[in-house]
PDB file of C-alpha atoms in Angstrom:
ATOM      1  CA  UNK A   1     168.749 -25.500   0.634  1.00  0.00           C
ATOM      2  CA  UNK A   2     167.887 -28.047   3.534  1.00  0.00           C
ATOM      3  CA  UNK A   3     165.102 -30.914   2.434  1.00  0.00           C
ATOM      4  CA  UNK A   4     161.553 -30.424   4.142  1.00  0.00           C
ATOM      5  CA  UNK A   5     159.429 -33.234   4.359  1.00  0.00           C
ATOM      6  CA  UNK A   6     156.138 -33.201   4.575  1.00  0.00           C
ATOM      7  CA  UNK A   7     154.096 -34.304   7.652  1.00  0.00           C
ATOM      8  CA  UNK A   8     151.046 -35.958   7.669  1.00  0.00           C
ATOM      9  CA  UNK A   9     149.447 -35.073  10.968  1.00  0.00           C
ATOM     10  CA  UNK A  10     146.114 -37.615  11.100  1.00  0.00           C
ATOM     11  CA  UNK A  11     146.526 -41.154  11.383  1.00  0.00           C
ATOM     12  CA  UNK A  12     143.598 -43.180  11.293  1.00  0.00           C
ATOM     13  CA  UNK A  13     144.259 -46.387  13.659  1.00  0.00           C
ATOM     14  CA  UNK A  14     142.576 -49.781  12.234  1.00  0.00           C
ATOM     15  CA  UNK A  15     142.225 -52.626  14.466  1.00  0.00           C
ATOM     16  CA  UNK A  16     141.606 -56.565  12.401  1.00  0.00           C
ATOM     17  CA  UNK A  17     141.384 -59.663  13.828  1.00  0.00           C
ATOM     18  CA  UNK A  18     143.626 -60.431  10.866  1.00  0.00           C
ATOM     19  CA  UNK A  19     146.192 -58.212  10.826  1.00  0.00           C
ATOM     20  CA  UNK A  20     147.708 -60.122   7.806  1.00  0.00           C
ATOM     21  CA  UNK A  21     144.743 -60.292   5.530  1.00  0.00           C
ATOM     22  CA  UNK A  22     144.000 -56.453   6.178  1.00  0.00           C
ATOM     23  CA  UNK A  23     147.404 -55.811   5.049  1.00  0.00           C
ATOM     24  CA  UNK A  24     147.048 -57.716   1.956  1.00  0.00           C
ATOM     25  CA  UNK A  25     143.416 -56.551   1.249  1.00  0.00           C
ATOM     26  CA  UNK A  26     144.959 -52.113   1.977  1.00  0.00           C
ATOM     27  CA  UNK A  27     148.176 -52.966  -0.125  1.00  0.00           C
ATOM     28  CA  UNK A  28     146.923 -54.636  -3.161  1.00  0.00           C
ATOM     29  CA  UNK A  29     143.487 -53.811  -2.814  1.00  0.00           C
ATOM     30  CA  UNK A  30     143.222 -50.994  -1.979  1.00  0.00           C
ATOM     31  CA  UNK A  31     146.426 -49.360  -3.232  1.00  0.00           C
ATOM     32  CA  UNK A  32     147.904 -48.464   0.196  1.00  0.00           C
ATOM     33  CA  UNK A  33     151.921 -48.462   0.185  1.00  0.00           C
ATOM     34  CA  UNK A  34     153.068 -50.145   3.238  1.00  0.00           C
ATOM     35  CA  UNK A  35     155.980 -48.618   4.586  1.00  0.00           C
ATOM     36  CA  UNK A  36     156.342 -50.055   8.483  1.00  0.00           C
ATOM     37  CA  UNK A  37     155.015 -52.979   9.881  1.00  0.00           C
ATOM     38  CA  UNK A  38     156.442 -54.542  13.214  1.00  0.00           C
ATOM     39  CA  UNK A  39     155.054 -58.294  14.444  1.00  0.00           C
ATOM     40  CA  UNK A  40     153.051 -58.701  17.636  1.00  0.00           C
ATOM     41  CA  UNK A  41     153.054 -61.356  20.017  1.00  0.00           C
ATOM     42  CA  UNK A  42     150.829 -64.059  18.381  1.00  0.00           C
ATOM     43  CA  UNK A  43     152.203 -65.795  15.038  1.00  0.00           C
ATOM     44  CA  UNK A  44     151.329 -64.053  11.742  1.00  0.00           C
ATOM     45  CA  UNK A  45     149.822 -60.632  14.213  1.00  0.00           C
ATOM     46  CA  UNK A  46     150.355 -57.034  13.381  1.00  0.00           C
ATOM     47  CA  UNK A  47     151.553 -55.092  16.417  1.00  0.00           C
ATOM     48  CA  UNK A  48     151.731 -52.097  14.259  1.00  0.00           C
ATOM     49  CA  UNK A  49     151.330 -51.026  10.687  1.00  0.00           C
ATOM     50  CA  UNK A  50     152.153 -47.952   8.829  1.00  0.00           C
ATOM     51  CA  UNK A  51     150.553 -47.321   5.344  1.00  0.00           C
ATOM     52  CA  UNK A  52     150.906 -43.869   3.046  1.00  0.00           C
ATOM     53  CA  UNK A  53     148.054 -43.384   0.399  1.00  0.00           C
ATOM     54  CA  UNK A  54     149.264 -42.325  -3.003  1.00  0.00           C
ATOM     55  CA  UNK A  55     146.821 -39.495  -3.055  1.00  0.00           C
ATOM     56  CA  UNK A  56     148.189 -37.928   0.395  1.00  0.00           C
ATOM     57  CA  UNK A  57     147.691 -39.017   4.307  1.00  0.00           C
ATOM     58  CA  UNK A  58     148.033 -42.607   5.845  1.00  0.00           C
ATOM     59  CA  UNK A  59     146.715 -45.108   8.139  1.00  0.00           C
ATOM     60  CA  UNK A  60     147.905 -46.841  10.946  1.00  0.00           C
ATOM     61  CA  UNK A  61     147.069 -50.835  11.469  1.00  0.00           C
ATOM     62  CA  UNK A  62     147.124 -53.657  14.155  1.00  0.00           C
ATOM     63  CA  UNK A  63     145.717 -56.754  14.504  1.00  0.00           C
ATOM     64  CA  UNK A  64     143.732 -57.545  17.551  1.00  0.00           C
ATOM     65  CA  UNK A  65     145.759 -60.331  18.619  1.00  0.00           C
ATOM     66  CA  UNK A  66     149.271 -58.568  18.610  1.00  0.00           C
ATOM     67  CA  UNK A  67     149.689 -58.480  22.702  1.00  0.00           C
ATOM     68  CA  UNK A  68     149.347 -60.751  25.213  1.00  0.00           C
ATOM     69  CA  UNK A  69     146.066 -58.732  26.784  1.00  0.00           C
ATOM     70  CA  UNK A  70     143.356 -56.840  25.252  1.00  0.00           C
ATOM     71  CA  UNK A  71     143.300 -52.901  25.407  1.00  0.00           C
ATOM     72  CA  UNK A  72     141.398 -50.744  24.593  1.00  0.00           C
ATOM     73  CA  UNK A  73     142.248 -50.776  21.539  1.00  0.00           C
ATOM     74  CA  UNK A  74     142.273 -54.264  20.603  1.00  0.00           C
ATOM     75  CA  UNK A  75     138.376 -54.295  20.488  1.00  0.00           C
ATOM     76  CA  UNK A  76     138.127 -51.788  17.409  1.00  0.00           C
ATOM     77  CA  UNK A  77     138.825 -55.087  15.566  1.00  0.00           C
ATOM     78  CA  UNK A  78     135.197 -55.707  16.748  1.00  0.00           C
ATOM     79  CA  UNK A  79     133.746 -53.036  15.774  1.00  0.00           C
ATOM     80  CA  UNK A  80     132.550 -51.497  11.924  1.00  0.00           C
ATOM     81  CA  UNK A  81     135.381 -48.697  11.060  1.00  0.00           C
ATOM     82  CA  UNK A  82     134.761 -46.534   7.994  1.00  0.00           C
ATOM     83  CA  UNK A  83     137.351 -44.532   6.422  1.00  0.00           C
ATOM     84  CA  UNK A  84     137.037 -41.727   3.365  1.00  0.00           C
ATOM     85  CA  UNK A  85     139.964 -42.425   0.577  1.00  0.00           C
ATOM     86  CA  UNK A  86     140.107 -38.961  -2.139  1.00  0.00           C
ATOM     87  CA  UNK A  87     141.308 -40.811  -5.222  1.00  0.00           C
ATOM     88  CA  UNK A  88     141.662 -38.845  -8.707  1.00  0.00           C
ATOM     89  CA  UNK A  89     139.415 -41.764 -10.764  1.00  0.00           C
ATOM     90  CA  UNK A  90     137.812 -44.032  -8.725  1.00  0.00           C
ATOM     91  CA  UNK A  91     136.690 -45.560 -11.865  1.00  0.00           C
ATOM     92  CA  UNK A  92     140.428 -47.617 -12.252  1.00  0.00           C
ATOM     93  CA  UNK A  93     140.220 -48.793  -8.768  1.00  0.00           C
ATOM     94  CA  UNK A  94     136.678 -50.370  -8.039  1.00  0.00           C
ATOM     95  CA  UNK A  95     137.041 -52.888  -9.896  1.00  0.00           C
ATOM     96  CA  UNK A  96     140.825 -54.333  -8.174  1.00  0.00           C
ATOM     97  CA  UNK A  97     138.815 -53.623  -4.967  1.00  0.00           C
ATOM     98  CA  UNK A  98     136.522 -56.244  -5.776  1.00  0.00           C
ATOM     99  CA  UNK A  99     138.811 -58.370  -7.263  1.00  0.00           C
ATOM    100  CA  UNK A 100     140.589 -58.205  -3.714  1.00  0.00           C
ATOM    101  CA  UNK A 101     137.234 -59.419  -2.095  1.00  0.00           C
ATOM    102  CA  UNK A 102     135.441 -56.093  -1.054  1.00  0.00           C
ATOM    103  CA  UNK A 103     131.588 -56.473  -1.364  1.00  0.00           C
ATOM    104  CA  UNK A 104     130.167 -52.896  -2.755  1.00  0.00           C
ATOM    105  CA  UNK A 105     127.923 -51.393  -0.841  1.00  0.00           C
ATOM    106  CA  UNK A 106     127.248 -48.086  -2.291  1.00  0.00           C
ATOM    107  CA  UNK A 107     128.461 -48.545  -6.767  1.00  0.00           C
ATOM    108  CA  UNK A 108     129.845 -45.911  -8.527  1.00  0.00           C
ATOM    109  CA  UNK A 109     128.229 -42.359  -8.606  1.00  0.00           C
ATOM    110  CA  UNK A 110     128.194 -38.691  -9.214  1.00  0.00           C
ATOM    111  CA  UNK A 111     127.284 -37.165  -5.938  1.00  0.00           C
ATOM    112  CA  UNK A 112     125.011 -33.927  -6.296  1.00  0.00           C
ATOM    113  CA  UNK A 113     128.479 -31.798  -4.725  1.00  0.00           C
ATOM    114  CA  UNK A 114     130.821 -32.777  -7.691  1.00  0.00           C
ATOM    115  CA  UNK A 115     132.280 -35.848  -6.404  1.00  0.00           C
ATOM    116  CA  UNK A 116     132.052 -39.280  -7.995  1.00  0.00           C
ATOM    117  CA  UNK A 117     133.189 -42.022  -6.171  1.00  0.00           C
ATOM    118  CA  UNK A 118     132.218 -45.504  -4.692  1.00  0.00           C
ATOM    119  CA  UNK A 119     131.304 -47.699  -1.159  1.00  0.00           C
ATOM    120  CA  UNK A 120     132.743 -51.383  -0.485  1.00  0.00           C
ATOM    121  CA  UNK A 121     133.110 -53.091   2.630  1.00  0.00           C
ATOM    122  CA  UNK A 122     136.445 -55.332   2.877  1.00  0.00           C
ATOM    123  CA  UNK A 123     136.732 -58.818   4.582  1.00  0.00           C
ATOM    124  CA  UNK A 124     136.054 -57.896   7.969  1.00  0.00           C
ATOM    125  CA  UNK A 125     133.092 -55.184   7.267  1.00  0.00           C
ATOM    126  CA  UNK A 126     134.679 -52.219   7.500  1.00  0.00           C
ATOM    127  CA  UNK A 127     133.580 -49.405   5.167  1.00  0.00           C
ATOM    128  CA  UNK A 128     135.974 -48.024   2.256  1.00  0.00           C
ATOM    129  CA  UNK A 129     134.149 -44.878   0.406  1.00  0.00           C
ATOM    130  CA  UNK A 130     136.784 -43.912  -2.203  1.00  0.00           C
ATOM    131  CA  UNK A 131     135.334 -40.533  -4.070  1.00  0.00           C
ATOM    132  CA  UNK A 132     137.264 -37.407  -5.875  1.00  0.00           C
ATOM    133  CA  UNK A 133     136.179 -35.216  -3.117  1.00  0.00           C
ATOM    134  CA  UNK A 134     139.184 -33.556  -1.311  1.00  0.00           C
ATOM    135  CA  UNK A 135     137.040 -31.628   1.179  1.00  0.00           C
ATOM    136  CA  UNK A 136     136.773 -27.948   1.926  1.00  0.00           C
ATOM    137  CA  UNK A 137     140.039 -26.901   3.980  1.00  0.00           C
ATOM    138  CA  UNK A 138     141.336 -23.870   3.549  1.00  0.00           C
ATOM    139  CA  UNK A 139     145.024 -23.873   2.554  1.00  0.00           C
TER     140      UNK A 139
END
């Protein structure tokens, strides 16, 4: 029997201007399981990141500083990102969110299509909704 592994094929790409708070704030914030990260060119930058959510999928992470010019990428770091986290009880994690220094934007609630879940925004204003939706794919 050979091993098949499963492949998560969408990466959201986060840009910070500090790639090693962001890390911090994902990992034990958030909940995020870091399982790459490779330094850039400035001391302390994040060149890039690779971080696998408990509940399925992952993001990928750099810090705006990690080359020696700006691309086009670098200026996401800029800019308000917001990113959708499916979580089984989002009850047990809003409160270590805050604790990690996200501001809540939206509390927690029962949404009128079944989900319940929460808004915070983390050190650099981007937008964390964490909710026990999991969409409507078809398998």
């Amino acid at each position: 029997m050979t091993e098949q592994k499963a492949v998560i094929g969408v990466w959201p790409g986060l840009h910070y201007r500090d790639g090693q708070a962001a890390l911090k704030f994902l990992t034990e914030g958030l909940g995020f399981t870091l399982i790459a990260s490779y330094p850039g060119v400035a001391e302390g930058s994040v060149a890039h990141s690779e971080l696998t959510w408990p509940f399925g999928g992952g993001i990928m992470m750099g810090s705006a500083d990690a080359k020696s010019e700006p691309d086009e990428f670098t200026a996401l770091a800029d800019r308000t990102q917001s990113i959708y986290l499916v979580h089984n009880d989002p009850d047990s994690l809003i409160g270590r969110v805050i604790g990690a220094g996200a501001v809540v934007v939206r509390g927690l609630k029962d949404e009128d299509y079944g989900s319940r879940g929460f808004t915070v925004k983390d050190h650099e204003g981007n937008l964390w909704s964490v909710g026990t939706y999991r969409g409507e794919v078809a398998q």
